[in-house]
Amino acid sequence: MVTGNIKIQNELSEIKPGIGIRLGYSVLYAVLIAVAALQLFPLVWLLFFSLKNNQEVFNLPPLSLPMNPRWENYEKVWSAGNIDVYFFNSVWITISATVITVMLGSLVTYAVTRMRWKGSSLVLGLFMVAMMIPVHSTLIPLFSLFNKVGLTDHPLSLILSYVAFNMPITIMILLGFYYALPREVEEAAIIDGCSVNRMFFRIIFPMTSSVLATTAIINMIYNWNEFIFVNTFISSDSYKTLTVGVQNFIGQYTTDWGAIGATLMISILPILITFLFLSNRIVEGIAAGSVKG
Amino acid sequence: MDKVLSNKKIIALYVLPSLLLILAIVYIPIVLTAYYGLNKWNGIGAMTFVGLDNYLALFKDATFWSSAWHSLLLAVFSGMSLLLYLIVAMVLAARIKGAQLFRKIYLIPMLLSSVAIAQLWLKIYHPTNGVLNSMLESLGFANPPAWLAEPSLVLYALFIPILWQYAGFYILIYYAALKNIPASLEEAARIDGANALQIAWRIKLPLVMEVIKVTIVLAVVGSLKYFDLIFVMTDGGPNGASEVMASYMYHEAFRAYDFGYGSAIGFFLLVICLAATWVIRKLTASKDTIQYS
């Protein structure tokens, strides 16, 4: 009797919600696919018009495939202006600022989480409050400070600013990881007569490699895309990065759509390629850096 | 153990470089902004102390009030768009196959530089050759508007790319929070006969409330200091119709060379951002924290 009941119930639950659930799910999928299409559509359009000439852009429907892709747009852009200079500036400034931020941030996080001293929570508080300071409120004094010490139009002004403004978020992401590290490791090392320096660099720092990668990627994305500091502090072309370079460069090509498209594609391609390979880490990092646990 | 871990020299060595940097780049400029705001200064010559004159002028300045109003509108928009993001995240968290992939696709715009996004959307909005108006025309709308040249439309037009840029970011945060809800709660509700909407509204929403509060702060404060995209796309135009607080500050300081007045705006921006953070936290403070049982 009992088994019979269960059987009937099973059959019911398989028949009845089946259609409803499937219908429900197709609505859900439709929503998600629509949002995905909206997110990707502008970028697909950009790729298309970067491979067309003006005639094709103006006379053919916007979403027509570039039938004979005009790679010469890319060649023209890469060889014409300073885009290669901007590109390499972006690369080395991004990498050096990221390395310094992650390194200094790790030292601070270690000192705050693992060492015992008065004022450690105050220091941590200072770093955390800095997260709420709008960058633009510091722009004018920073400009005049860098001017006074002769650092305007110098890449150091960018690196220092990037390190300082990304330090809080870096420390925030590292904090959770450092708090979770087992104490036994350190105790054993200290009993063995290991110095703090040696312990940090030889034992702790290598243990944090996965969270370091996450913070490094977040830092790189921020630094790569930074615009306002470069725009305000840097005046000579030889130090400009891709964001500001693209901005000026596109100004020269007011009517050449293919060249503008190619410039934009070149500037976003490194990010897209990075994302292709490291999407999980990036998702992790952005999630970790956004909400304090 | 304690002796090794409270070695003052080591602590100073680990913390001071970062601390000095953040003081120099973030905190000292904040103090200087407040001080410059009390002076008449063109950025180069001598300063003249004028007390509260800049602030008095600010409160009579119609352009400033309209830019503050635009920033506020942007904050309201962003706050409302959170609901949209939350719905998409709810759908995404409904045990969807391929949720990971959707999440990554949504995030792509967030990773691109504001300059690239701004330039791309300038092309999308292009009155004659942009993809938006081309499509509107093919759908039978004769004479679609020049979106960015219409003072009455420009703010709304600017809001769309901002919505697009941040969608993946907020969906990601909400999704992570929703995934943290134990499945057993949903199961129990379902057995009690609750439908999907009731579960979303009565169970999931209260459980992710804390995260929603954080995102409200992020969205509102982010909007109040928003700058990059507007700066590139419209530069506050046409005729000040899309001027926001940060862009007005920039124009006053770096175009009109009124560094004192610009600093007063910058300081006001800082106070507004901190006040907004505090007010939102106060308004949304809840005495009862929800416990997962």
PDB file of C-alpha atoms in Angstrom, chain A residues 29-171:
ATOM      1  CA  TYR A  29      16.871  31.271 -20.497  1.00  0.00           C
ATOM      2  CA  ALA A  30      15.263  33.795 -22.814  1.00  0.00           C
ATOM      3  CA  VAL A  31      15.912  36.528 -20.219  1.00  0.00           C
ATOM      4  CA  LEU A  32      19.524  35.485 -19.726  1.00  0.00           C
ATOM      5  CA  ILE A  33      20.247  35.172 -23.434  1.00  0.00           C
ATOM      6  CA  ALA A  34      18.678  38.568 -24.097  1.00  0.00           C
ATOM      7  CA  VAL A  35      20.901  40.193 -21.459  1.00  0.00           C
ATOM      8  CA  ALA A  36      23.957  38.398 -22.861  1.00  0.00           C
ATOM      9  CA  ALA A  37      23.103  39.622 -26.348  1.00  0.00           C
ATOM     10  CA  LEU A  38      22.779  43.194 -25.096  1.00  0.00           C
ATOM     11  CA  GLN A  39      26.144  42.947 -23.338  1.00  0.00           C
ATOM     12  CA  LEU A  40      27.943  41.576 -26.394  1.00  0.00           C
ATOM     13  CA  PHE A  41      26.136  43.347 -29.194  1.00  0.00           C
ATOM     14  CA  PRO A  42      28.027  46.691 -29.083  1.00  0.00           C
ATOM     15  CA  LEU A  43      31.339  44.850 -29.087  1.00  0.00           C
ATOM     16  CA  VAL A  44      30.389  42.672 -32.054  1.00  0.00           C
ATOM     17  CA  TRP A  45      29.334  45.786 -33.925  1.00  0.00           C
ATOM     18  CA  LEU A  46      32.670  47.394 -33.039  1.00  0.00           C
ATOM     19  CA  LEU A  47      34.582  44.398 -34.401  1.00  0.00           C
ATOM     20  CA  PHE A  48      32.558  44.576 -37.620  1.00  0.00           C
ATOM     21  CA  PHE A  49      33.103  48.242 -38.329  1.00  0.00           C
ATOM     22  CA  SER A  50      36.802  48.023 -37.438  1.00  0.00           C
ATOM     23  CA  LEU A  51      37.090  45.755 -40.494  1.00  0.00           C
ATOM     24  CA  LYS A  52      35.169  47.970 -42.902  1.00  0.00           C
ATOM     25  CA  ASN A  53      35.943  51.110 -44.837  1.00  0.00           C
ATOM     26  CA  ASN A  54      33.746  54.197 -44.617  1.00  0.00           C
ATOM     27  CA  GLN A  55      31.751  53.299 -47.677  1.00  0.00           C
ATOM     28  CA  GLU A  56      30.843  49.938 -46.185  1.00  0.00           C
ATOM     29  CA  VAL A  57      30.047  51.479 -42.803  1.00  0.00           C
ATOM     30  CA  PHE A  58      27.751  54.136 -44.229  1.00  0.00           C
ATOM     31  CA  ASN A  59      26.021  52.227 -47.011  1.00  0.00           C
ATOM     32  CA  LEU A  60      25.597  48.686 -45.738  1.00  0.00           C
ATOM     33  CA  PRO A  61      23.370  47.626 -42.841  1.00  0.00           C
ATOM     34  CA  PRO A  62      25.180  48.010 -39.510  1.00  0.00           C
ATOM     35  CA  LEU A  63      25.284  44.298 -38.788  1.00  0.00           C
ATOM     36  CA  SER A  64      26.371  43.124 -42.208  1.00  0.00           C
ATOM     37  CA  LEU A  65      29.464  40.960 -42.014  1.00  0.00           C
ATOM     38  CA  PRO A  66      32.683  42.590 -43.202  1.00  0.00           C
ATOM     39  CA  MET A  67      32.828  40.639 -46.465  1.00  0.00           C
ATOM     40  CA  ASN A  68      36.391  41.518 -47.306  1.00  0.00           C
ATOM     41  CA  PRO A  69      37.854  42.328 -43.906  1.00  0.00           C
ATOM     42  CA  ARG A  70      40.080  45.373 -44.117  1.00  0.00           C
ATOM     43  CA  TRP A  71      42.978  44.462 -41.863  1.00  0.00           C
ATOM     44  CA  GLU A  72      44.770  47.475 -43.305  1.00  0.00           C
ATOM     45  CA  ASN A  73      42.800  49.566 -40.777  1.00  0.00           C
ATOM     46  CA  TYR A  74      44.792  47.859 -38.041  1.00  0.00           C
ATOM     47  CA  GLU A  75      48.093  48.222 -39.895  1.00  0.00           C
ATOM     48  CA  LYS A  76      47.419  51.888 -40.533  1.00  0.00           C
ATOM     49  CA  VAL A  77      46.587  52.574 -36.895  1.00  0.00           C
ATOM     50  CA  TRP A  78      49.511  50.594 -35.504  1.00  0.00           C
ATOM     51  CA  SER A  79      52.085  52.252 -37.744  1.00  0.00           C
ATOM     52  CA  ALA A  80      50.642  55.763 -38.032  1.00  0.00           C
ATOM     53  CA  GLY A  81      50.602  57.345 -34.628  1.00  0.00           C
ATOM     54  CA  ASN A  82      52.221  56.604 -31.335  1.00  0.00           C
ATOM     55  CA  ILE A  83      49.876  53.800 -30.540  1.00  0.00           C
ATOM     56  CA  ASP A  84      52.715  51.344 -30.051  1.00  0.00           C
ATOM     57  CA  VAL A  85      54.393  53.800 -27.665  1.00  0.00           C
ATOM     58  CA  TYR A  86      51.149  54.219 -25.716  1.00  0.00           C
ATOM     59  CA  PHE A  87      50.701  50.481 -25.693  1.00  0.00           C
ATOM     60  CA  PHE A  88      54.108  49.754 -24.186  1.00  0.00           C
ATOM     61  CA  ASN A  89      53.718  52.599 -21.684  1.00  0.00           C
ATOM     62  CA  SER A  90      50.464  51.040 -20.551  1.00  0.00           C
ATOM     63  CA  VAL A  91      52.156  47.669 -20.248  1.00  0.00           C
ATOM     64  CA  TRP A  92      55.154  48.709 -18.165  1.00  0.00           C
ATOM     65  CA  ILE A  93      53.311  51.227 -15.978  1.00  0.00           C
ATOM     66  CA  THR A  94      50.542  48.718 -15.314  1.00  0.00           C
ATOM     67  CA  ILE A  95      52.949  45.934 -14.444  1.00  0.00           C
ATOM     68  CA  SER A  96      55.268  47.972 -12.224  1.00  0.00           C
ATOM     69  CA  ALA A  97      52.415  49.606 -10.299  1.00  0.00           C
ATOM     70  CA  THR A  98      50.775  46.209  -9.842  1.00  0.00           C
ATOM     71  CA  VAL A  99      53.935  44.505  -8.596  1.00  0.00           C
ATOM     72  CA  ILE A 100      54.627  47.321  -6.107  1.00  0.00           C
ATOM     73  CA  THR A 101      51.019  47.390  -4.866  1.00  0.00           C
ATOM     74  CA  VAL A 102      50.782  43.647  -4.363  1.00  0.00           C
ATOM     75  CA  MET A 103      54.178  43.500  -2.662  1.00  0.00           C
ATOM     76  CA  LEU A 104      53.625  46.453  -0.309  1.00  0.00           C
ATOM     77  CA  GLY A 105      50.050  45.371   0.325  1.00  0.00           C
ATOM     78  CA  SER A 106      51.237  41.911   1.343  1.00  0.00           C
ATOM     79  CA  LEU A 107      53.749  43.373   3.802  1.00  0.00           C
ATOM     80  CA  VAL A 108      51.099  45.585   5.395  1.00  0.00           C
ATOM     81  CA  THR A 109      48.553  42.776   5.545  1.00  0.00           C
ATOM     82  CA  TYR A 110      51.107  40.480   7.166  1.00  0.00           C
ATOM     83  CA  ALA A 111      52.077  43.086   9.751  1.00  0.00           C
ATOM     84  CA  VAL A 112      48.443  43.840  10.550  1.00  0.00           C
ATOM     85  CA  THR A 113      47.181  40.267  10.720  1.00  0.00           C
ATOM     86  CA  ARG A 114      50.112  38.273  12.083  1.00  0.00           C
ATOM     87  CA  MET A 115      52.218  40.630  14.159  1.00  0.00           C
ATOM     88  CA  ARG A 116      51.334  42.192  17.486  1.00  0.00           C
ATOM     89  CA  TRP A 117      51.619  45.925  17.945  1.00  0.00           C
ATOM     90  CA  LYS A 118      49.652  48.898  19.203  1.00  0.00           C
ATOM     91  CA  GLY A 119      47.952  50.866  16.473  1.00  0.00           C
ATOM     92  CA  SER A 120      47.612  48.021  14.029  1.00  0.00           C
ATOM     93  CA  SER A 121      43.841  48.435  13.842  1.00  0.00           C
ATOM     94  CA  LEU A 122      44.241  52.200  13.442  1.00  0.00           C
ATOM     95  CA  VAL A 123      46.609  51.688  10.528  1.00  0.00           C
ATOM     96  CA  LEU A 124      44.243  49.196   8.944  1.00  0.00           C
ATOM     97  CA  GLY A 125      41.408  51.674   9.456  1.00  0.00           C
ATOM     98  CA  LEU A 126      43.375  54.341   7.603  1.00  0.00           C
ATOM     99  CA  PHE A 127      43.761  52.057   4.622  1.00  0.00           C
ATOM    100  CA  MET A 128      40.105  51.048   4.643  1.00  0.00           C
ATOM    101  CA  VAL A 129      38.730  54.595   4.968  1.00  0.00           C
ATOM    102  CA  ALA A 130      40.873  55.599   1.986  1.00  0.00           C
ATOM    103  CA  MET A 131      38.603  53.401  -0.101  1.00  0.00           C
ATOM    104  CA  MET A 132      35.760  55.859   0.388  1.00  0.00           C
ATOM    105  CA  ILE A 133      37.715  58.910  -0.758  1.00  0.00           C
ATOM    106  CA  PRO A 134      36.692  60.033  -4.252  1.00  0.00           C
ATOM    107  CA  VAL A 135      39.747  60.235  -6.494  1.00  0.00           C
ATOM    108  CA  HIS A 136      38.560  63.524  -7.969  1.00  0.00           C
ATOM    109  CA  SER A 137      38.690  65.288  -4.622  1.00  0.00           C
ATOM    110  CA  THR A 138      42.441  64.692  -4.537  1.00  0.00           C
ATOM    111  CA  LEU A 139      43.122  65.596  -8.148  1.00  0.00           C
ATOM    112  CA  ILE A 140      43.890  69.315  -7.789  1.00  0.00           C
ATOM    113  CA  PRO A 141      46.241  69.020  -4.776  1.00  0.00           C
ATOM    114  CA  LEU A 142      47.934  65.962  -6.296  1.00  0.00           C
ATOM    115  CA  PHE A 143      48.554  67.916  -9.463  1.00  0.00           C
ATOM    116  CA  SER A 144      50.096  70.811  -7.574  1.00  0.00           C
ATOM    117  CA  LEU A 145      52.111  68.489  -5.284  1.00  0.00           C
ATOM    118  CA  PHE A 146      53.569  66.621  -8.259  1.00  0.00           C
ATOM    119  CA  ASN A 147      54.224  69.967  -9.884  1.00  0.00           C
ATOM    120  CA  LYS A 148      56.210  71.137  -6.844  1.00  0.00           C
ATOM    121  CA  VAL A 149      58.444  68.082  -6.811  1.00  0.00           C
ATOM    122  CA  GLY A 150      58.856  68.039 -10.585  1.00  0.00           C
ATOM    123  CA  LEU A 151      56.909  64.848 -11.151  1.00  0.00           C
ATOM    124  CA  THR A 152      54.231  66.130 -13.490  1.00  0.00           C
ATOM    125  CA  ASP A 153      54.709  64.671 -16.925  1.00  0.00           C
ATOM    126  CA  HIS A 154      56.640  61.844 -15.353  1.00  0.00           C
ATOM    127  CA  PRO A 155      55.492  58.201 -15.156  1.00  0.00           C
ATOM    128  CA  LEU A 156      56.332  58.099 -11.467  1.00  0.00           C
ATOM    129  CA  SER A 157      53.356  60.374 -10.755  1.00  0.00           C
ATOM    130  CA  LEU A 158      51.106  57.673 -12.227  1.00  0.00           C
ATOM    131  CA  ILE A 159      52.791  54.752 -10.502  1.00  0.00           C
ATOM    132  CA  LEU A 160      52.679  56.429  -7.076  1.00  0.00           C
ATOM    133  CA  SER A 161      49.014  57.337  -7.513  1.00  0.00           C
ATOM    134  CA  TYR A 162      48.037  53.888  -8.748  1.00  0.00           C
ATOM    135  CA  VAL A 163      49.825  52.174  -5.885  1.00  0.00           C
ATOM    136  CA  ALA A 164      48.262  54.433  -3.260  1.00  0.00           C
ATOM    137  CA  PHE A 165      44.712  54.246  -4.588  1.00  0.00           C
ATOM    138  CA  ASN A 166      44.752  50.500  -5.181  1.00  0.00           C
ATOM    139  CA  MET A 167      46.410  49.648  -1.894  1.00  0.00           C
ATOM    140  CA  PRO A 168      43.131  49.608   0.132  1.00  0.00           C
ATOM    141  CA  ILE A 169      41.299  47.155  -2.125  1.00  0.00           C
ATOM    142  CA  THR A 170      44.424  44.999  -2.371  1.00  0.00           C
ATOM    143  CA  ILE A 171      44.763  44.817   1.404  1.00  0.00           C
TER     144      ILE A 171
END
